[in-house]
Amino acid sequence: MSELLKIVRRPPAEAGFWSDDTPPLLQRLYAARGAATREQALPRLAQLHAPELLGGMQKAVALLAAAIAGNQRILIVGDFDCDGATACAVGVRGLRMLGATNVVHAVPNRMVHGYGLSPSLVEELAPLQPQLLVTVDHGIACHAGIAAAKAQGWQVLVTDHHLPGEKLPPADAIVDPNVEGDAFPSKALAGVGVIFYVLMALRRHLRGQGAFNAATEPDLLSLLDLVAVGTVADLVPLDDNNRALVGAGLRRLRAGKGCAGLRALIEVSGRDAGRLTSSDIGFAVAPRLNAAGRLEDMALGIELLLTEDSGKAREIAALLEEINAERRAVQQIMTDDAEQAVSRVLLADDGRRPVAVCLFDSEWHPGVVGLVASKMKDRLHRPVIAFAPAEPGSAALRGSARSISGFHIRDALAAIHAARPGLMDKFGGHAMAAGLSLPLERLEEFRAVFEQQVQATLDPALLQQQLLSDGELSAAELDFNHAEALRLAGPWGQGFPEPLFDGHFEVLKWRVLKERHLKLELRRPGIAAPLNAIHFGGWTGTAPAAQVHIAYRLVSDDYRGGGAIQLIVEHCSAI
C-alpha cells in the first residue's frame, strides 16, 4: 500500500532566540513543532502545572493523609500494561517514602479478571482487608468493581487518565484530568503521571503539617525514571508538561540513577543507558515489561520495578526477556494470519481498502491483539479492531482497537453503545486506542455497525496516508555529530514526533536480510563516501530502483561504531 502514501514536508518555522550552542538543525526542528525557544523546546520541571489544578486532588490528599496518620492498610491496584505497572510502582514507592507503613499492591490477571477493578478481583482481594483502595491507570469506568469495593466497607480513590462515561463511578475521590470540567491544563497525563501528581500534592500537604523538614523531605524526583517509561510506553501526547517529566526521567536513566529493575531491563535489551532515548524506551524497554502482562502476569513486572536487589532484578529481567521472545513469536504468527485475512478482504473488494477493519481468529491470544491491531492500522491506514477469545474456547471476545490520527476511536465506540445498548459488554480508551468486549455471537453485528459508524463520521481526507518530513538534510548535516545531537535531543514522541527527513539518493548496492529487510548502500550528491541505510520490512520481492526518493531518520550506527551513521528508511519509492 506504499503507493498510497504521500511525503509532505512540514512548513518552515522561524526559531526564536537561543543563547547557547544548540545546532541550527535542532533549532529548526523544534520550531517546526511549535517550540521557538529553548524554554519551549526543553521544558524543565519548574514549568510543570501545579498539582492543585487537578480536580478531586484535595479529597484525594485528605484520604491518603488520614490513611498514613492512622496506619491504615492502603491497597494499590494497578493495570496489566506498562503504564499501569509503572504507576503501581510509583504509588507503592512514593507512599512508602511519604510515611505509609502498610502499603500492599495487586494487579488483575488479563486472562482471569479482564481489565480494571472488577467485582471478581475485589472478591479475591477481600482477605487483604484494606481500609483504602487506590486505583492507578484505571477505575474511571469500573463502576461495578468500585461498588463492590464500597460494599466491603473500603474507601476508594480513583486515579486515572482515561475518558469517563456519562456517569462517574461511586468512589470517595477521583483524580482524572479528563473528567468534564477539570481545570488541569494538560489532558495528556498518563496514568503514571496522575499518581505522581497525587504524590506531589500529598507531599506538599504533609510538609505543611510538619511531617518532615528540608533535610528529611522525601525526593519524589527519584520516581521520574518510572514516570518517563510509563508515559512514553502509553503513547500519550508529549505536550510541554509530559516532555518535562519524560526529559527529567531520561536524564536520571542516562546518569545510571534508574531503579534496579529498569537498569536490568535496559541491560537485557542491549541498550546503552548513558545514551538512552525515548525511542529506546518505546521499542526496547517497554515491550519487555509489557510482555509480562500480555502472556503471563504483570505482577512479575511490578515485582521487578519494586525490588532494590540488583541480582534479583537481573533474574526477573532475564525471565521477561524469555517471555518477550515468546510474545514476539506469537505476535508474528497472529500478524501473518491478519495479513492473510486482510489480503482476502482486499481481493474480494477489487483491491480497495475498506473504511474500517474488524479481525478475529479463535486461536489468537487476547494479550497480543493490541499489537496486531496496531500493525494492521499502520499497514492499511484505517481504524482496526482485532478480537480474540477472552480465554481459550470462550464465547466471550476481547477486542483492541487502534485508530488513525483525526478519528476518535473511543468516541466511535461510545456512539455505537448509545445506538445499540448491550451490543458491547464494556468499552473504554482514548482517541487513538481503545478496548472492548462482546459475545462471539454478536461479532458480525458489531462489525457491520462499526463499519457504518466509521463510514458516517470519518473525514475521507484522513484516509490519505501522509509522512510528515522535516525536509532535506544538507551534506554537512549528514554526519555523526548531528546524529548524536538528534539522539540526545527531544524527548521525541507522540505529538512531538521524532525528526524524519527525505531526499533523492542513488542506490549503489543492496541485499536482503532475514528475507524481510533491505540493506542499502546509497550515494548522495556532495558526499564522497557511501551512506549505509536499512529499510526494515522493505523487501517487496523486487530490486529497488537505481534512483530513489526516501524518507529516513538519521541515527548513529552503534553496530559499526567509530563515528559511523546510518539512515533508517521509513519509505522508499522509485524516481
XYZ file of C-alpha atoms in Angstrom, residues 23-24 65 75 100 125 143 167 227 229 243 246 254 266 276 286 357 366 369 402 433 439 499 510 553 572:
26
model
C 22.811 23.263 16.483
C 20.746 25.257 13.961
C -3.040 11.674 54.674
C -4.115 -1.276 48.621
C 2.941 4.961 54.759
C -8.621 -9.131 47.308
C -18.472 1.132 38.253
C -21.656 8.867 34.887
C 7.180 8.145 35.146
C 8.884 4.866 30.973
C 8.128 16.426 27.976
C 9.989 12.440 30.429
C 21.238 8.187 31.455
C 17.964 -1.647 29.754
C 19.067 6.107 26.206
C 8.549 -1.097 27.462
C -11.487 -3.452 9.593
C -6.043 -11.674 23.905
C -4.394 -8.370 19.791
C -6.308 1.290 17.069
C -6.588 3.267 21.234
C -20.084 -12.056 22.832
C 12.626 14.026 13.136
C 21.543 -3.701 -1.893
C 15.799 9.003 10.175
C 11.150 4.317 -0.368
